DNA sequence: GTCTATGTTTGCGG
DNA sequence: TCCGCAAACATAGA
């Protein structure tokens, strides 16, 4: 679930916890697959005794620089959570990796569905090199976006979800952006006019910034939902216009929002505002 | 208890 | 290039 705004919120919070520059004293891996094929022992050896020097986000990845020169990349996939708590509280049921900093604190990776992954590598590009442009980067201009669309025949929504095309959008913000721009998700990318392309470009920026301002989207009240710092809920749910708003009136024209399936993903549209 | 859906990504076959 | 499907898993809700 975590998309760009949720991942950025986590990164911002983590940066404030003070774990940066503290020496790692222990590494516990309770579910081997989480560390993406790396040997558990090697993984621990390469992190212990070092400290994190930097943290930032690229697409939906959390990127941590290590004093050893390696990079630890973390992808939360559907249900992953990353938070800092005290060093000695017992490991919770779905906490698969715990990185301890003396008796100060511990960074914990919690993931009910176990799809999330951590990658430890000397060459971060091996993991994130394939990613497309950052949608909030100044380099991602309306002109560039229009040219990118012109080269592709795919349906626009699956294309927006393609991380090698553009990095950071997921199902929530893709639906929100398409509704905001009044574009049908099944339109072929190259058929968008320059005006439509500009409007979509603007909408992508707007929905992401709104999500960021609201500390991400927490859906419903279930277990598998987005919590940053492991406990706080994002409040962007209250600002969603179409995502999971099936049968509720479109905020623009009052037509009921419909749920359809596009590229095997549930998709929410207003038939009136988003014509083919 | 059973069945279905789920926010992501990757890889395969056509 | 594009599309559909399956898999990696656990849980919530009907």
GROMACS .gro file of C-alpha atoms (C1' of nucleotides) in nm:
model
  304
    1UNK     CA    1   0.000   0.000   0.000
    2UNK     CA    2   0.255   0.259   0.081
    3UNK     CA    3   0.295   0.483  -0.220
    4UNK     CA    4   0.510   0.793  -0.258
    5UNK     CA    5   0.342   1.009   0.012
    6UNK     CA    6   0.333   0.726   0.265
    7UNK     CA    7   0.695   0.627   0.205
    8UNK     CA    8   0.808   0.990   0.223
    9UNK     CA    9   0.619   1.033   0.551
   10UNK     CA   10   0.799   0.733   0.696
   11UNK     CA   11   1.135   0.862   0.574
   12UNK     CA   12   1.071   1.205   0.731
   13UNK     CA   13   0.974   1.046   1.060
   14UNK     CA   14   1.268   0.808   1.063
   15UNK     CA   15   1.505   1.097   1.000
   16UNK     CA   16   1.381   1.257   1.321
   17UNK     CA   17   1.411   0.952   1.544
   18UNK     CA   18   1.783   0.994   1.593
   19UNK     CA   19   1.878   0.647   1.470
   20UNK     CA   20   2.102   0.802   1.206
   21UNK     CA   21   2.469   0.800   1.315
   22UNK     CA   22   2.407   0.555   1.599
   23UNK     CA   23   2.611   0.237   1.582
   24UNK     CA   24   2.419  -0.082   1.508
   25UNK     CA   25   2.478  -0.335   1.783
   26UNK     CA   26   2.245  -0.616   1.684
   27UNK     CA   27   2.061  -0.750   1.382
   28UNK     CA   28   1.783  -1.005   1.413
   29UNK     CA   29   1.617  -1.166   1.111
   30UNK     CA   30   1.307  -1.374   1.188
   31UNK     CA   31   1.190  -1.431   0.829
   32UNK     CA   32   1.473  -1.500   0.586
   33UNK     CA   33   1.294  -1.407   0.266
   34UNK     CA   34   1.259  -1.049   0.385
   35UNK     CA   35   1.628  -0.987   0.320
   36UNK     CA   36   1.603  -1.076  -0.049
   37UNK     CA   37   1.818  -1.382  -0.085
   38UNK     CA   38   2.101  -1.257   0.134
   39UNK     CA   39   2.246  -1.492   0.387
   40UNK     CA   40   2.124  -1.400   0.735
   41UNK     CA   41   2.471  -1.415   0.890
   42UNK     CA   42   2.632  -1.209   0.617
   43UNK     CA   43   2.352  -0.956   0.641
   44UNK     CA   44   2.416  -0.909   1.013
   45UNK     CA   45   2.792  -0.892   0.971
   46UNK     CA   46   2.769  -0.623   0.706
   47UNK     CA   47   2.550  -0.398   0.919
   48UNK     CA   48   2.669  -0.453   1.276
   49UNK     CA   49   2.932  -0.205   1.390
   50UNK     CA   50   2.835   0.044   1.121
   51UNK     CA   51   2.586   0.329   1.128
   52UNK     CA   52   2.338   0.482   0.887
   53UNK     CA   53   2.467   0.804   0.737
   54UNK     CA   54   2.167   0.913   0.532
   55UNK     CA   55   1.807   0.838   0.452
   56UNK     CA   56   1.596   0.933   0.154
   57UNK     CA   57   1.322   0.803  -0.074
   58UNK     CA   58   1.338   0.690  -0.436
   59UNK     CA   59   1.005   0.581  -0.583
   60UNK     CA   60   0.854   0.357  -0.318
   61UNK     CA   61   1.194   0.257  -0.182
   62UNK     CA   62   1.344   0.377   0.145
   63UNK     CA   63   1.716   0.425   0.085
   64UNK     CA   64   1.955   0.413   0.380
   65UNK     CA   65   2.325   0.487   0.335
   66UNK     CA   66   2.561   0.289   0.558
   67UNK     CA   67   2.900   0.400   0.687
   68UNK     CA   68   3.047   0.087   0.527
   69UNK     CA   69   2.962   0.225   0.185
   70UNK     CA   70   2.679  -0.022   0.132
   71UNK     CA   71   2.318   0.083   0.086
   72UNK     CA   72   2.018  -0.071   0.257
   73UNK     CA   73   1.706  -0.042   0.044
   74UNK     CA   74   1.365  -0.123   0.184
   75UNK     CA   75   1.044  -0.180  -0.010
   76UNK     CA   76   0.726  -0.207   0.199
   77UNK     CA   77   0.513  -0.365  -0.078
   78UNK     CA   78   0.158  -0.417   0.049
   79UNK     CA   79   0.169  -0.427   0.426
   80UNK     CA   80   0.521  -0.343   0.537
   81UNK     CA   81   0.579  -0.101   0.822
   82UNK     CA   82   0.904   0.047   0.949
   83UNK     CA   83   0.928   0.212   1.286
   84UNK     CA   84   1.152   0.277   1.581
   85UNK     CA   85   1.072   0.163   1.933
   86UNK     CA   86   1.270   0.095   2.246
   87UNK     CA   87   1.550  -0.156   2.219
   88UNK     CA   88   1.428  -0.425   2.451
   89UNK     CA   89   1.056  -0.476   2.398
   90UNK     CA   90   0.986  -0.831   2.277
   91UNK     CA   91   0.957  -0.905   1.906
   92UNK     CA   92   0.596  -0.879   1.788
   93UNK     CA   93   0.436  -1.150   1.576
   94UNK     CA   94   0.502  -0.987   1.237
   95UNK     CA   95   0.827  -0.813   1.311
   96UNK     CA   96   1.063  -0.989   1.069
   97UNK     CA   97   1.377  -0.779   1.104
   98UNK     CA   98   1.499  -0.584   1.406
   99UNK     CA   99   1.806  -0.363   1.391
  100UNK     CA  100   1.919  -0.262   1.740
  101UNK     CA  101   2.116   0.044   1.844
  102UNK     CA  102   2.259  -0.043   2.186
  103UNK     CA  103   2.004   0.006   2.459
  104UNK     CA  104   1.877   0.321   2.291
  105UNK     CA  105   1.635   0.209   2.024
  106UNK     CA  106   1.554  -0.050   1.760
  107UNK     CA  107   1.439  -0.015   1.402
  108UNK     CA  108   1.169  -0.273   1.334
  109UNK     CA  109   1.032  -0.407   1.007
  110UNK     CA  110   0.676  -0.534   1.050
  111UNK     CA  111   0.498  -0.701   0.757
  112UNK     CA  112   0.189  -0.917   0.791
  113UNK     CA  113   0.188  -1.045   0.434
  114UNK     CA  114   0.566  -1.087   0.414
  115UNK     CA  115   0.591  -0.936   0.063
  116UNK     CA  116   0.817  -0.653   0.175
  117UNK     CA  117   1.189  -0.675   0.095
  118UNK     CA  118   1.518  -0.536   0.219
  119UNK     CA  119   1.820  -0.523  -0.011
  120UNK     CA  120   2.176  -0.470   0.111
  121UNK     CA  121   2.409  -0.384  -0.172
  122UNK     CA  122   2.723  -0.196  -0.271
  123UNK     CA  123   2.547  -0.084  -0.586
  124UNK     CA  124   2.202   0.063  -0.522
  125UNK     CA  125   2.139   0.100  -0.894
  126UNK     CA  126   2.105  -0.273  -0.921
  127UNK     CA  127   1.785  -0.236  -0.720
  128UNK     CA  128   1.652   0.106  -0.816
  129UNK     CA  129   1.829   0.173  -1.144
  130UNK     CA  130   1.525   0.078  -1.349
  131UNK     CA  131   1.296   0.338  -1.191
  132UNK     CA  132   1.140   0.613  -1.399
  133UNK     CA  133   1.145   0.982  -1.307
  134UNK     CA  134   1.032   1.120  -0.973
  135UNK     CA  135   0.694   1.285  -1.031
  136UNK     CA  136   0.770   1.575  -0.793
  137UNK     CA  137   1.117   1.640  -0.935
  138UNK     CA  138   1.172   1.961  -1.128
  139UNK     CA  139   1.310   1.754  -1.418
  140UNK     CA  140   0.970   1.595  -1.463
  141UNK     CA  141   0.824   1.873  -1.673
  142UNK     CA  142   0.487   1.880  -1.853
  143UNK     CA  143   0.668   1.872  -2.187
  144UNK     CA  144   0.870   1.568  -2.089
  145UNK     CA  145   0.555   1.391  -1.967
  146UNK     CA  146   0.375   1.460  -2.294
  147UNK     CA  147   0.665   1.314  -2.490
  148UNK     CA  148   0.676   1.010  -2.266
  149UNK     CA  149   0.305   0.947  -2.322
  150UNK     CA  150   0.332   0.995  -2.696
  151UNK     CA  151   0.569   0.698  -2.717
  152UNK     CA  152   0.339   0.453  -2.542
  153UNK     CA  153   0.031   0.264  -2.651
  154UNK     CA  154  -0.054   0.113  -2.315
  155UNK     CA  155  -0.364   0.214  -2.125
  156UNK     CA  156  -0.289   0.519  -1.918
  157UNK     CA  157  -0.364   0.375  -1.575
  158UNK     CA  158  -0.143   0.063  -1.595
  159UNK     CA  159   0.124   0.292  -1.740
  160UNK     CA  160   0.105   0.524  -1.439
  161UNK     CA  161   0.148   0.220  -1.216
  162UNK     CA  162   0.455   0.107  -1.410
  163UNK     CA  163   0.746   0.210  -1.184
  164UNK     CA  164   0.991   0.214  -1.472
  165UNK     CA  165   0.771   0.470  -1.645
  166UNK     CA  166   0.719   0.694  -1.344
  167UNK     CA  167   0.820   0.613  -0.987
  168UNK     CA  168   0.602   0.631  -0.679
  169UNK     CA  169   0.241   0.615  -0.794
  170UNK     CA  170   0.021   0.328  -0.679
  171UNK     CA  171  -0.344   0.239  -0.709
  172UNK     CA  172  -0.475   0.514  -0.482
  173UNK     CA  173  -0.297   0.814  -0.628
  174UNK     CA  174  -0.330   0.690  -0.987
  175UNK     CA  175  -0.711   0.678  -0.952
  176UNK     CA  176  -0.717   1.016  -0.779
  177UNK     CA  177  -0.498   1.181  -1.043
  178UNK     CA  178  -0.700   1.043  -1.335
  179UNK     CA  179  -1.025   1.162  -1.179
  180UNK     CA  180  -0.878   1.504  -1.104
  181UNK     CA  181  -0.769   1.539  -1.466
  182UNK     CA  182  -1.097   1.395  -1.598
  183UNK     CA  183  -0.926   1.119  -1.792
  184UNK     CA  184  -1.059   0.766  -1.839
  185UNK     CA  185  -0.811   0.504  -1.708
  186UNK     CA  186  -0.844   0.290  -2.022
  187UNK     CA  187  -0.740   0.564  -2.263
  188UNK     CA  188  -0.431   0.472  -2.458
  189UNK     CA  189  -0.144   0.695  -2.346
  190UNK     CA  190  -0.052   0.828  -2.689
  191UNK     CA  191  -0.407   0.945  -2.756
  192UNK     CA  192  -0.397   1.208  -2.480
  193UNK     CA  193  -0.390   1.559  -2.620
  194UNK     CA  194  -0.127   1.804  -2.501
  195UNK     CA  195  -0.393   1.974  -2.289
  196UNK     CA  196  -0.497   1.647  -2.129
  197UNK     CA  197  -0.137   1.551  -2.070
  198UNK     CA  198  -0.067   1.882  -1.898
  199UNK     CA  199  -0.375   1.848  -1.687
  200UNK     CA  200  -0.277   1.496  -1.581
  201UNK     CA  201   0.076   1.611  -1.504
  202UNK     CA  202  -0.065   1.882  -1.281
  203UNK     CA  203  -0.310   1.640  -1.116
  204UNK     CA  204  -0.034   1.392  -1.032
  205UNK     CA  205   0.158   1.665  -0.852
  206UNK     CA  206  -0.152   1.789  -0.674
  207UNK     CA  207  -0.272   1.452  -0.540
  208UNK     CA  208   0.078   1.356  -0.425
  209UNK     CA  209   0.132   1.687  -0.248
  210UNK     CA  210  -0.209   1.659  -0.080
  211UNK     CA  211  -0.120   1.308   0.037
  212UNK     CA  212   0.211   1.437   0.170
  213UNK     CA  213   0.045   1.724   0.357
  214UNK     CA  214  -0.190   1.475   0.520
  215UNK     CA  215   0.085   1.228   0.616
  216UNK     CA  216  -0.040   0.961   0.377
  217UNK     CA  217  -0.356   0.757   0.343
  218UNK     CA  218  -0.471   0.514   0.609
  219UNK     CA  219  -0.755   0.296   0.482
  220UNK     CA  220  -1.027   0.190   0.722
  221UNK     CA  221  -0.924   0.058   1.059
  222UNK     CA  222  -0.780  -0.283   0.975
  223UNK     CA  223  -0.452  -0.437   1.084
  224UNK     CA  224  -0.283  -0.418   0.748
  225UNK     CA  225  -0.317  -0.044   0.717
  226UNK     CA  226  -0.067   0.232   0.684
  227UNK     CA  227   0.064   0.364   1.012
  228UNK     CA  228   0.370   0.580   1.025
  229UNK     CA  229   0.603   0.557   1.319
  230UNK     CA  230   0.418   0.230   1.363
  231UNK     CA  231   0.122   0.402   1.526
  232UNK     CA  232   0.009   0.732   1.374
  233UNK     CA  233  -0.258   0.725   1.104
  234UNK     CA  234  -0.235   0.934   0.791
  235UNK     CA  235  -0.543   1.146   0.739
  236UNK     CA  236  -0.551   1.155   0.359
  237UNK     CA  237  -0.840   0.908   0.355
  238UNK     CA  238  -1.072   1.200   0.428
  239UNK     CA  239  -0.950   1.377   0.117
  240UNK     CA  240  -0.989   1.097  -0.139
  241UNK     CA  241  -1.234   1.177  -0.417
  242UNK     CA  242  -1.284   0.837  -0.583
  243UNK     CA  243  -1.059   0.567  -0.441
  244UNK     CA  244  -1.282   0.317  -0.258
  245UNK     CA  245  -1.569   0.563  -0.280
  246UNK     CA  246  -1.788   0.326  -0.486
  247UNK     CA  247  -2.153   0.435  -0.502
  248UNK     CA  248  -2.081   0.762  -0.325
  249UNK     CA  249  -2.155   1.076  -0.527
  250UNK     CA  250  -1.878   1.222  -0.741
  251UNK     CA  251  -1.764   1.543  -0.565
  252UNK     CA  252  -1.784   1.723  -0.900
  253UNK     CA  253  -2.108   1.605  -1.062
  254UNK     CA  254  -2.290   1.387  -0.805
  255UNK     CA  255  -2.294   1.080  -1.032
  256UNK     CA  256  -2.221   0.767  -0.826
  257UNK     CA  257  -1.858   0.655  -0.838
  258UNK     CA  258  -1.811   0.319  -1.011
  259UNK     CA  259  -1.563   0.043  -0.944
  260UNK     CA  260  -1.425  -0.129  -1.255
  261UNK     CA  261  -1.120  -0.348  -1.319
  262UNK     CA  262  -0.838  -0.217  -1.538
  263UNK     CA  263  -0.523  -0.419  -1.589
  264UNK     CA  264  -0.630  -0.657  -1.311
  265UNK     CA  265  -0.645  -0.373  -1.060
  266UNK     CA  266  -0.955  -0.229  -0.900
  267UNK     CA  267  -1.018   0.115  -1.040
  268UNK     CA  268  -1.256   0.390  -0.936
  269UNK     CA  269  -1.405   0.635  -1.181
  270UNK     CA  270  -1.683   0.882  -1.241
  271UNK     CA  271  -1.838   0.791  -1.577
  272UNK     CA  272  -1.957   1.145  -1.626
  273UNK     CA  273  -1.625   1.319  -1.556
  274UNK     CA  274  -1.400   1.056  -1.716
  275UNK     CA  275  -1.521   0.973  -2.065
  276UNK     CA  276  -1.327   0.746  -2.298
  277DG     C1'  277  -1.613  -2.267   0.851
  278DT     C1'  278  -1.579  -2.091   0.341
  279DC     C1'  279  -1.493  -1.774  -0.014
  280DT     C1'  280  -1.324  -1.336  -0.202
  281DA     C1'  281  -1.062  -0.929  -0.219
  282DT     C1'  282  -0.639  -0.665  -0.106
  283DG     C1'  283  -0.282  -0.103  -0.132
  284DT     C1'  284   0.295  -0.424  -0.503
  285DT     C1'  285   0.622  -0.626  -0.797
  286DT     C1'  286   0.815  -0.974  -1.097
  287DG     C1'  287   0.832  -1.309  -1.443
  288DC     C1'  288   0.621  -1.605  -1.782
  289DG     C1'  289   0.363  -1.721  -2.205
  290DG     C1'  290   0.109  -1.558  -2.601
  291DT     C1'  291   0.572  -0.349  -2.686
  292DC     C1'  292   0.164  -0.504  -2.469
  293DC     C1'  293  -0.158  -0.803  -2.213
  294DG     C1'  294  -0.326  -1.141  -1.885
  295DC     C1'  295  -0.215  -1.440  -1.531
  296DA     C1'  296   0.010  -1.636  -1.128
  297DA     C1'  297   0.283  -1.613  -0.732
  298DA     C1'  298   0.485  -1.427  -0.302
  299DC     C1'  299   0.147  -1.435   0.202
  300DA     C1'  300  -0.195  -1.305   0.579
  301DT     C1'  301  -0.608  -1.107   0.717
  302DA     C1'  302  -1.066  -0.883   0.705
  303DG     C1'  303  -1.520  -0.903   0.579
  304DA     C1'  304  -1.919  -1.107   0.365
   0.00000   0.00000   0.00000
